[in-house]
mmCIF file of C-alpha atoms in Angstrom:
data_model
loop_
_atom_site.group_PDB
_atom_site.id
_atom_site.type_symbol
_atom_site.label_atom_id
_atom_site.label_comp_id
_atom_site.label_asym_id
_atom_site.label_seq_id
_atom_site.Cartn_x
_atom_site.Cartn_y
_atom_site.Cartn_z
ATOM 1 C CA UNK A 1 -52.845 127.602 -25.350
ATOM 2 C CA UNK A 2 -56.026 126.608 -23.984
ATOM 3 C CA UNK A 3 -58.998 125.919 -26.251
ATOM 4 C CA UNK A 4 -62.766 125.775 -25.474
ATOM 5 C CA UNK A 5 -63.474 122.471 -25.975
ATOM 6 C CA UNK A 6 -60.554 122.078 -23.264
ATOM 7 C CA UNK A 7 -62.543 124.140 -20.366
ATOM 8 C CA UNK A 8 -64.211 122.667 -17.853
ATOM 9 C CA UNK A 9 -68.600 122.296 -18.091
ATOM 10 C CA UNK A 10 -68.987 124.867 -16.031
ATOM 11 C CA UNK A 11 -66.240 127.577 -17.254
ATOM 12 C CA UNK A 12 -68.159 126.864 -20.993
ATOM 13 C CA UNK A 13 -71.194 127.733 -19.534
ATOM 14 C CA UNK A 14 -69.919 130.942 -17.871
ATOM 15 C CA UNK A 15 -68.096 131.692 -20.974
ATOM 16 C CA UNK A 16 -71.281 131.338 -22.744
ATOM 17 C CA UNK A 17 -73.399 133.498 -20.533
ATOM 18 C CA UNK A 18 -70.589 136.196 -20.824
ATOM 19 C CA UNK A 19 -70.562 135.517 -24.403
ATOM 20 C CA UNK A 20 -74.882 136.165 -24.411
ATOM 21 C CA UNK A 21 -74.622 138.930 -21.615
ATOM 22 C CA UNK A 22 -72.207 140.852 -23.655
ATOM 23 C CA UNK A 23 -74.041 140.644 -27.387
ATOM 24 C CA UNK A 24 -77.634 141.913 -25.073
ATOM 25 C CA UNK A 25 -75.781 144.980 -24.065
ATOM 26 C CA UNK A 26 -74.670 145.166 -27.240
ATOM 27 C CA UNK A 27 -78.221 144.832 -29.310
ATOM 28 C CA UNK A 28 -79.096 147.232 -26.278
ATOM 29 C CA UNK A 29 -76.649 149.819 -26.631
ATOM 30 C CA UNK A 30 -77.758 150.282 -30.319
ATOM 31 C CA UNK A 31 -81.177 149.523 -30.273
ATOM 32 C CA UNK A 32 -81.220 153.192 -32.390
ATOM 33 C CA UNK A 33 -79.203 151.991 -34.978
ATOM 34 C CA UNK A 34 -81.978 147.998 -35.036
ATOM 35 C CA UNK A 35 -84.875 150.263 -35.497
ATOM 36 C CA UNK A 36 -83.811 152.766 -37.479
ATOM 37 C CA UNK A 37 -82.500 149.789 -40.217
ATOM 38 C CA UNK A 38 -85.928 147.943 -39.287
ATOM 39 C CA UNK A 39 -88.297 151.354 -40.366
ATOM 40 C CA UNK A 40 -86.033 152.212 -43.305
ATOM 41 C CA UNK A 41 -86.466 148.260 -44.684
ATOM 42 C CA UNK A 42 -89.681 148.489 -44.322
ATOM 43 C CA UNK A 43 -89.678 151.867 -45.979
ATOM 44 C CA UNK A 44 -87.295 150.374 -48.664
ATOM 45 C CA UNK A 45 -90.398 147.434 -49.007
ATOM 46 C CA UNK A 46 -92.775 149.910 -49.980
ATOM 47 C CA UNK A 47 -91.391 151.467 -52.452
ATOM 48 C CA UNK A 48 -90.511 148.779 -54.107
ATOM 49 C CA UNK A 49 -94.043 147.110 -53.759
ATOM 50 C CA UNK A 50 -95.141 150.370 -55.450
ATOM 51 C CA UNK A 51 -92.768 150.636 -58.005
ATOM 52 C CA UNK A 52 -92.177 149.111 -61.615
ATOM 53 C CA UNK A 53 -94.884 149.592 -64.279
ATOM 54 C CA UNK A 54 -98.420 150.103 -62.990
ATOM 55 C CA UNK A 55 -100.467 147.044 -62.096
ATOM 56 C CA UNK A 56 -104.363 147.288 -62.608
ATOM 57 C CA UNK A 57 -106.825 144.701 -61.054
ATOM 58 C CA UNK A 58 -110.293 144.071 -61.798
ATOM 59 C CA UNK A 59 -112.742 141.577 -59.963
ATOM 60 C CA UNK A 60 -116.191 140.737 -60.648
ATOM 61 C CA UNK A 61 -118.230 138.612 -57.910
ATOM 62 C CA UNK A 62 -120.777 135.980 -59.225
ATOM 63 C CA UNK A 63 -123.224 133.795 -57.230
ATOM 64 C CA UNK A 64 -122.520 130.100 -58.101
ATOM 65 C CA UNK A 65 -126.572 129.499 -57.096
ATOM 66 C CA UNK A 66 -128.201 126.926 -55.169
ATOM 67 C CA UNK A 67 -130.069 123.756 -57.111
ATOM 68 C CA UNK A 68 -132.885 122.494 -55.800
ATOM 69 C CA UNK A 69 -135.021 119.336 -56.507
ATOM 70 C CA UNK A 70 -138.125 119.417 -58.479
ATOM 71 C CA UNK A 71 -140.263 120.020 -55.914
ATOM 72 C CA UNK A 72 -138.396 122.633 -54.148
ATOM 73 C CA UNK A 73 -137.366 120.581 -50.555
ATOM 74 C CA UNK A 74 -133.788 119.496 -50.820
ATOM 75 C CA UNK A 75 -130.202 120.628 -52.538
ATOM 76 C CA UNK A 76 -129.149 118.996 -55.251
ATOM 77 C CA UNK A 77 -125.438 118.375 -54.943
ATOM 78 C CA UNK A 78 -124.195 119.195 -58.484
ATOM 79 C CA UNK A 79 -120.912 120.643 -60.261
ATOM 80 C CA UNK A 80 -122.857 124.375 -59.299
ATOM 81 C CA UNK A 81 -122.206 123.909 -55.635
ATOM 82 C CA UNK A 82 -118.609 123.172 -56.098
ATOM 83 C CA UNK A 83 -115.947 125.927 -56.022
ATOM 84 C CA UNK A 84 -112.981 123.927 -57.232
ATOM 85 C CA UNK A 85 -115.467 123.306 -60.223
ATOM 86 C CA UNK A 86 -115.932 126.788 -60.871
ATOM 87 C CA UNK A 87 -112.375 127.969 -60.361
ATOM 88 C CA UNK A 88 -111.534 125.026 -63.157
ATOM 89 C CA UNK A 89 -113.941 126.232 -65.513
ATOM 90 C CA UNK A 90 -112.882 130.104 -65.496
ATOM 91 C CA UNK A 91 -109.592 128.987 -65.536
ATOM 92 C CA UNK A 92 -110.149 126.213 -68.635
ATOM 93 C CA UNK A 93 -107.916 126.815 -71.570
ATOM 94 C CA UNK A 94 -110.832 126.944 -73.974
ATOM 95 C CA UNK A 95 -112.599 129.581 -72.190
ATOM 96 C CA UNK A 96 -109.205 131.943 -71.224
ATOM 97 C CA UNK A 97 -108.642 131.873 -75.073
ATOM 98 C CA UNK A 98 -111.897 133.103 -76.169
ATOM 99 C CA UNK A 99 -112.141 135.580 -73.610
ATOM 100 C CA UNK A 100 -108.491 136.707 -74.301
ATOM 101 C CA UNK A 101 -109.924 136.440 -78.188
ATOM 102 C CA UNK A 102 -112.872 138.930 -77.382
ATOM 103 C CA UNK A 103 -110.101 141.609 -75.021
ATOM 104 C CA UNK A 104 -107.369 141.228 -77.551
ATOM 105 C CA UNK A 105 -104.877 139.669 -75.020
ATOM 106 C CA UNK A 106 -102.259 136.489 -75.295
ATOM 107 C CA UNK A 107 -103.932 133.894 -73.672
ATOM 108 C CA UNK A 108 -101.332 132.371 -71.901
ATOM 109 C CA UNK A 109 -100.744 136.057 -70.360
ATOM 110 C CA UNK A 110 -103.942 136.218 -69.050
ATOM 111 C CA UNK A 111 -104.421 133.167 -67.966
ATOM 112 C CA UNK A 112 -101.572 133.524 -65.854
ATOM 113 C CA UNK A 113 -103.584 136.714 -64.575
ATOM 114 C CA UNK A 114 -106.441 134.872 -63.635
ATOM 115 C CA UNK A 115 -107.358 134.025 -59.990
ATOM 116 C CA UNK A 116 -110.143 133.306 -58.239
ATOM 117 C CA UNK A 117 -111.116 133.786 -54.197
ATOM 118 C CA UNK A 118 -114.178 131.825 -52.758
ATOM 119 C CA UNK A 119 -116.115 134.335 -50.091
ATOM 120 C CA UNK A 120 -117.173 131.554 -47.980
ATOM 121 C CA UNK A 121 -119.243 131.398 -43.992
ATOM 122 C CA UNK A 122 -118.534 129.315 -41.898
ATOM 123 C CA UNK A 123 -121.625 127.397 -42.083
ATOM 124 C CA UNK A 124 -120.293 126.239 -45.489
ATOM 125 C CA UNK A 125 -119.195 122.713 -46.097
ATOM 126 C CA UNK A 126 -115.535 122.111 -48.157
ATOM 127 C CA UNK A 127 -115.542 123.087 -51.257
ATOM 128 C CA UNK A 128 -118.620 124.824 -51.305
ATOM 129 C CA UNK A 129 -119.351 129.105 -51.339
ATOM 130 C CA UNK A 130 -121.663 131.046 -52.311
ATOM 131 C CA UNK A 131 -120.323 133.772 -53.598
ATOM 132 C CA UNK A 132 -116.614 133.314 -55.596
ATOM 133 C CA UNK A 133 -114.312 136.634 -57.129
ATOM 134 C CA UNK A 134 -112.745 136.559 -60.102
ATOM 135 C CA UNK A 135 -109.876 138.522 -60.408
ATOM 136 C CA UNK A 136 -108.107 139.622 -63.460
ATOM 137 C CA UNK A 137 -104.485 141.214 -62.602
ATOM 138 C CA UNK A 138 -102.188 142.951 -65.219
ATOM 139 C CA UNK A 139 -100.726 145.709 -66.589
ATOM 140 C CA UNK A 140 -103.947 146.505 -68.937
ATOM 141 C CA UNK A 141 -106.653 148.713 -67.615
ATOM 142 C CA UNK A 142 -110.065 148.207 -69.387
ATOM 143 C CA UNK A 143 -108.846 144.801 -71.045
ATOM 144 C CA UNK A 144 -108.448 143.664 -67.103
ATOM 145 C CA UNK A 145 -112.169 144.805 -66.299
ATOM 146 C CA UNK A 146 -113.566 143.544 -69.843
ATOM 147 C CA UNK A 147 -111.637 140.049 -69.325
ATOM 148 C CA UNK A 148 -113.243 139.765 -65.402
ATOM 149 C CA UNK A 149 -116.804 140.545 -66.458
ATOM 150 C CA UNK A 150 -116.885 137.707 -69.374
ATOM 151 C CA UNK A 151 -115.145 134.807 -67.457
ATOM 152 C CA UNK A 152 -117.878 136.070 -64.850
ATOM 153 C CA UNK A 153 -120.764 135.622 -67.681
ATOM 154 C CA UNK A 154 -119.390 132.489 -68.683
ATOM 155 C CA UNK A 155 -118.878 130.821 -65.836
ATOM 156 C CA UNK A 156 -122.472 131.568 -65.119
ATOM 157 C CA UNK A 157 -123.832 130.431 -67.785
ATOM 158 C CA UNK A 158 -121.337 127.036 -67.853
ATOM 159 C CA UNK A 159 -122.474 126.688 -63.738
ATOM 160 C CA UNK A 160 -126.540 127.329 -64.325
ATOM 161 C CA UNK A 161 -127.356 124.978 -66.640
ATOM 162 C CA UNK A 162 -129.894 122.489 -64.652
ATOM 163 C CA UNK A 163 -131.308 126.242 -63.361
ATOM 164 C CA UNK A 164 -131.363 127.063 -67.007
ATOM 165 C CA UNK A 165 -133.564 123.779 -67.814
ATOM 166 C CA UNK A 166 -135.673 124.178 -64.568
ATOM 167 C CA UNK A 167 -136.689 127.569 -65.866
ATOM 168 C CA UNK A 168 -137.138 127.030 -69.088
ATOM 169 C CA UNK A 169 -139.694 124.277 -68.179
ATOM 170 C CA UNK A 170 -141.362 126.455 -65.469
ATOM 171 C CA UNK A 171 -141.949 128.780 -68.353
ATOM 172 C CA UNK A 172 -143.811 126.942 -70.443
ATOM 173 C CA UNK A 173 -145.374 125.879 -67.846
ATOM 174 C CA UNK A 174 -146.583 129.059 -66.776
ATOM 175 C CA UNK A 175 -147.535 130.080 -69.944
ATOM 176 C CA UNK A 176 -150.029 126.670 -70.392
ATOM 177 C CA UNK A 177 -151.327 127.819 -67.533
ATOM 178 C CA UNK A 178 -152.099 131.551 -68.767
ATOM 179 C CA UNK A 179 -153.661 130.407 -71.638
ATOM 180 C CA UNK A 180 -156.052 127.652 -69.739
ATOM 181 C CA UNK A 181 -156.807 130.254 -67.952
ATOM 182 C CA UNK A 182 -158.028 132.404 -70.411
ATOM 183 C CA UNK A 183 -159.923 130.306 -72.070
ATOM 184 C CA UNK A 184 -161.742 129.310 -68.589
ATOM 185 C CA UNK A 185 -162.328 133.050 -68.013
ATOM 186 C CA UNK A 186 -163.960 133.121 -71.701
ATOM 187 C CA UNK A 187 -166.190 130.462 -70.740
ATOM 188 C CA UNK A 188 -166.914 131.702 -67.545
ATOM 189 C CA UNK A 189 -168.040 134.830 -69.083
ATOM 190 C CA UNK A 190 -170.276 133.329 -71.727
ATOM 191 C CA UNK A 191 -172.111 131.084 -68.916
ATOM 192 C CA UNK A 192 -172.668 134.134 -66.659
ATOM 193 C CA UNK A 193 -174.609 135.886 -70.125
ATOM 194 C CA UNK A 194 -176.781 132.916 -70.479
ATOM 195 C CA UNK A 195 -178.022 132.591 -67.259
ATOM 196 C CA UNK A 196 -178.309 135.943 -66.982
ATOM 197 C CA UNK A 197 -180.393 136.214 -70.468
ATOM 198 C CA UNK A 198 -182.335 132.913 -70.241
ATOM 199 C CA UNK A 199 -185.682 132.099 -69.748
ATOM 200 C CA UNK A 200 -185.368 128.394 -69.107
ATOM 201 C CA UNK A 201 -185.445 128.044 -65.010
ATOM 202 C CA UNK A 202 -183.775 124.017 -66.021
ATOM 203 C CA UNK A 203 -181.424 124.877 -68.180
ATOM 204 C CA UNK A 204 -180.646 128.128 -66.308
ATOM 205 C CA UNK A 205 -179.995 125.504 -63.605
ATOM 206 C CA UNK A 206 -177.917 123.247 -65.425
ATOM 207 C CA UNK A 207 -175.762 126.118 -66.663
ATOM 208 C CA UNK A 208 -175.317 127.418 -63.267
ATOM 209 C CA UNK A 209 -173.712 124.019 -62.137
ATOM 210 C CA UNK A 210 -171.588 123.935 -65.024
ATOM 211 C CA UNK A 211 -170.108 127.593 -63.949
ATOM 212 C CA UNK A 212 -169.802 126.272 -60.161
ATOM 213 C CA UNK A 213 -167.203 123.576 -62.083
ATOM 214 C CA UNK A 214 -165.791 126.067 -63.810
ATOM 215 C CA UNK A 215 -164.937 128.734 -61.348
ATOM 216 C CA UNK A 216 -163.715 125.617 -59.489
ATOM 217 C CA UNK A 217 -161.336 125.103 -62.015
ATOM 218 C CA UNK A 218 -160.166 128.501 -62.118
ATOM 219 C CA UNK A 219 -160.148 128.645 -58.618
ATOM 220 C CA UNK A 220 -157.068 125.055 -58.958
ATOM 221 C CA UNK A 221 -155.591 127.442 -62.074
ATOM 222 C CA UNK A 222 -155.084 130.268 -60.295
ATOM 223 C CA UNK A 223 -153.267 128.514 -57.283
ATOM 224 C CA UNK A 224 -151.132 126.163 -59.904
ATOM 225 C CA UNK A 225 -150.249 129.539 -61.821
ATOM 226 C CA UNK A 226 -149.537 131.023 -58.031
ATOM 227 C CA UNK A 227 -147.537 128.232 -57.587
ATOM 228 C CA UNK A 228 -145.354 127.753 -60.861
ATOM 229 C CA UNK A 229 -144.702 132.004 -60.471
ATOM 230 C CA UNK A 230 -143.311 131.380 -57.046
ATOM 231 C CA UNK A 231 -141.187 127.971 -58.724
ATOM 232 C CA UNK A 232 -139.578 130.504 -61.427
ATOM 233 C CA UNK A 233 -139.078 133.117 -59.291
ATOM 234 C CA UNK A 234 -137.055 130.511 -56.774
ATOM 235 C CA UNK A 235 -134.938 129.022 -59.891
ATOM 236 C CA UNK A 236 -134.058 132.779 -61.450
ATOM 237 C CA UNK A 237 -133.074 134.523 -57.906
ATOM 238 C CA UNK A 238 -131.964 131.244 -55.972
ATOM 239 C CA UNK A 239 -131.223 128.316 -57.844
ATOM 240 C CA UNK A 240 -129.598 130.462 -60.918
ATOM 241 C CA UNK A 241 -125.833 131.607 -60.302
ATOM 242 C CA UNK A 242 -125.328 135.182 -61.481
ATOM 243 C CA UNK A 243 -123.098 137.875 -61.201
ATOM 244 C CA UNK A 244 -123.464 139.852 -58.159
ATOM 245 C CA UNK A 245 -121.088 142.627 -59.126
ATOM 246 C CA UNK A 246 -119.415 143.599 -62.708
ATOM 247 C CA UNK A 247 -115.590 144.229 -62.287
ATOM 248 C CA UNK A 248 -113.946 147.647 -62.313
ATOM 249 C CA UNK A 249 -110.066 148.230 -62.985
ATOM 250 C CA UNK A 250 -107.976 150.050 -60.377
ATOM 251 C CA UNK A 251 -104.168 150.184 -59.927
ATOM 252 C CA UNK A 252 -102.823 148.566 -57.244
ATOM 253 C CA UNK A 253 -99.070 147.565 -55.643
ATOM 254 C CA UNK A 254 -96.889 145.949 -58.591
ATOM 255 C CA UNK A 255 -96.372 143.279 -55.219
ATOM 256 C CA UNK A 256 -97.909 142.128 -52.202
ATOM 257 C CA UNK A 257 -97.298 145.799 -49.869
ATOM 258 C CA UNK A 258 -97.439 144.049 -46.721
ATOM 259 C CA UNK A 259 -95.176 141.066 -47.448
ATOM 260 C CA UNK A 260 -92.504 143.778 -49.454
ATOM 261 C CA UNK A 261 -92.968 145.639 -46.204
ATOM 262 C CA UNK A 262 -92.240 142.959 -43.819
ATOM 263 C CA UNK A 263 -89.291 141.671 -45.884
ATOM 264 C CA UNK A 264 -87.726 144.682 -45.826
ATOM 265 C CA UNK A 265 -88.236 145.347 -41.885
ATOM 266 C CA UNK A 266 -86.651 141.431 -41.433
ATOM 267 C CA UNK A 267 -83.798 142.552 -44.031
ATOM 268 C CA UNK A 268 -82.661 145.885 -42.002
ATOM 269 C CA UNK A 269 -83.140 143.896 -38.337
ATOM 270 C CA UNK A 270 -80.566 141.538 -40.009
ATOM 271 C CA UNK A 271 -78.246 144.115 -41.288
ATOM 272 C CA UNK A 272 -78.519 146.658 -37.952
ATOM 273 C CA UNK A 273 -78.103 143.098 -36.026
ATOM 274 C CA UNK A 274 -74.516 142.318 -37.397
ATOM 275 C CA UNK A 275 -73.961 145.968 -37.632
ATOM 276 C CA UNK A 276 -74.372 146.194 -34.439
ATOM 277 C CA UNK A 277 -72.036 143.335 -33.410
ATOM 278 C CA UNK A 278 -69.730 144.631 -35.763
ATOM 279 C CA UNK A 279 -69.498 148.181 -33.840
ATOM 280 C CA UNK A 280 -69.182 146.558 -30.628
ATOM 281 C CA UNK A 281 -66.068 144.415 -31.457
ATOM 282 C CA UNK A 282 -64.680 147.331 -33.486
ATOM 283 C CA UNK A 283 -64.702 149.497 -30.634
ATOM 284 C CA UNK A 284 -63.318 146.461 -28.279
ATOM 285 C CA UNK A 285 -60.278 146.004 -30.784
ATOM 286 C CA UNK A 286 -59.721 150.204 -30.546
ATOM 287 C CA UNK A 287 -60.048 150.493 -26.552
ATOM 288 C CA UNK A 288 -57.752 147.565 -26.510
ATOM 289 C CA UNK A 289 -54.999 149.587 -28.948
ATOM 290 C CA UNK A 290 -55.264 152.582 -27.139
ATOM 291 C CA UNK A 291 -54.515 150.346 -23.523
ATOM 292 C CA UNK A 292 -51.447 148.740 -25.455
ATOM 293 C CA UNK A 293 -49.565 152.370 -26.160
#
C-alpha cells in the first residue's frame, strides 16, 4: 500500500490541488445550504440578544468643565480635565453605595452596572474629553435612570470644586463691588444737589471737582463690576462641569445585537461548511456502492 508521505513532491502537490479543487466545487455546489445556515445563525443571534428578562439602560451626559487660571489666559491642568479621574470617581465604592443607598439597590449590583464612555474630538489630548456618559445598565427601570442622574450630580460636584471656589470668590466679589457702587451713586447724587442749590461760586467749584473724582470712580467700578460679571459668567458656563443631559431608562438587547448576530452567522458558516463536506463524501461513498453492484 502506498502512503502519502511515500509520493513523490510533485504527485503531493497534485493530490493536494485535487484535494482543494474538489472541496471548492463542493462549498460551490451548496453554497444554498452556507447561506441559508449563515442567515438562520444570524437569525438564531438575534433572538437570543433579545431574549431573557428585559434589560433597561439609562445614561446621563455631564461636562467635566474647563479650569482656567486666575486671570482667565491659560488651562489649568487639574483632576477636572482628566477622564480616567472621573470614570474612578463615579465608579468609587463610597459613592456607588450611597447612590445605590438613595435607589434602593445592592451596591455591588450596581456597581457592576456602571460604565462610563468619554465623547471625545480629535483635537483632544489622552485622557482628556469634554463631555463623558454615564451609563447605568440593569434589569430596573426608574432605579437605572435615578442611579445615572446622581452619580452624574456627584461627579460634578466631586470634579468642580476649584470652579466652585473661583465662583464663590467672584461672588463676593461682585457683590463688594455693587455695594461700592451704591454708595458712590449716593454720593454722586448728594454732590449734584449742592451744586445745584448753592450759592457759593468756590465751594460750588470745589464740589464740582470732587464729583469729576467721583464719577471717575464710578466710571473704574462699573468696568471692574463689567469685568468680575464676565469672570463668573466664564467659571459657571465654562470652567464649571455640569450635566448636559439627565438620563432616561429604555429597554434595550439583554446582549450586544450585533456581536450575538455575527456569532451566530460564524456558527451556521461552520456548521453548513462541514455539512457541506459531509454531503459531498456521503454521496461519493453512495455513487461508489451503486458502481460496485
Amino acid at each position: 500500500m502506498t502512503h502519502r508521505h511515500d509520493l513523490p513532491p510533485n504527485a503531493v502537490d497534485a493530490e493536494r490541488e485535487v484535494d482543494l479543487a474538489r472541496i471548492g466545487r463542493a462549498l460551490l455546489a451548496r453554497w444554498w445550504l452556507i447561506a441559508g445556515a449563515t442567515l438562520i445563525g444570524m437569525a438564531v443571534g438575534a433572538l437570543i440578544a433579545r431574549g431573557g428578562d428585559p434589560v433597561f439602560q439609562a445614561q446621563s451626559t455631564i461636562y467635566l468643565g474647563q479650569p482656567l487660571s486666575a486671570a482667565g489666559t491659560h488651562q489649568v491642568q487639574n483632576i477636572q480635565r482628566s477622564s480616567a479621574a472621573a470614570a474612578r470617581i463615579i465608579k468609587a465604592p463610597a459613592l456607588v453605595v450611597e447612590v445605590a443607598a438613595y435607589v434602593g439597590l445592592d451596591a455591588d449590583a450596581l456597581g457592576d452596572s456602571i460604565s462610563t464612555r468619554v465623547i471625545r474630538r480629535p483635537s483632544d489630548a489622552a485622557g482628556e474629553g469634554d463631555l463623558m456618559e454615564i451609563i447605568v445598565r440593569g434589569p430596573w427601570q426608574q432605579r437605572s435612570e435615578k442611579a445615572a442622574n446622581r452619580l452624574a450630580e456627584s461627579a460634578v460636584s466631586q470634579l468642580s470644586t476649584y470652579a466652585d471656589s473661583k465662583i464663590a470668590d467672584l461672588e463676593g466679589e461682585l457683590q463688594v463691588e455693587k455695594a461700592e457702587l451704591a454708595a458712590l451713586e449716593g454720593q454722586i447724587a448728594e454732590l449734584e444737589s449742592s451744586i445745584a442749590s448753592g450759592d457759593d461760586e468756590a465751594e460750588r467749584l470745589r464740589l464740582q471737582t470732587v464729583l469729576s473724582l467721583r464719577e471717575e470712580q464710578r466710571a473704574r467700578l462699573i468696568e471692574d463690576r463689567v469685568a468680575t460679571e464676565l469672570g463668573l459668567a466664564v467659571a459657571r458656563d465654562i470652567e464649571r462641569g455640569r450635566v448636559v443631559t439627565e438620563a432616561a431608562s429604555r429597554q434595550v438587547d439583554a446582549r450586544n445585537r450585533t456581536t450575538s448576530m455575527v456569532v451566530g452567522a460564524f456558527i451556521g458558516l461552520i456548521v453548513a461548511t462541514v455539512g457541506a463536506f459531509g454531503w459531498s463524501a456521503a454521496a461519493r461513498h453512495l455513487r461508489r456502492g451503486l458502481q460496485g453492484r
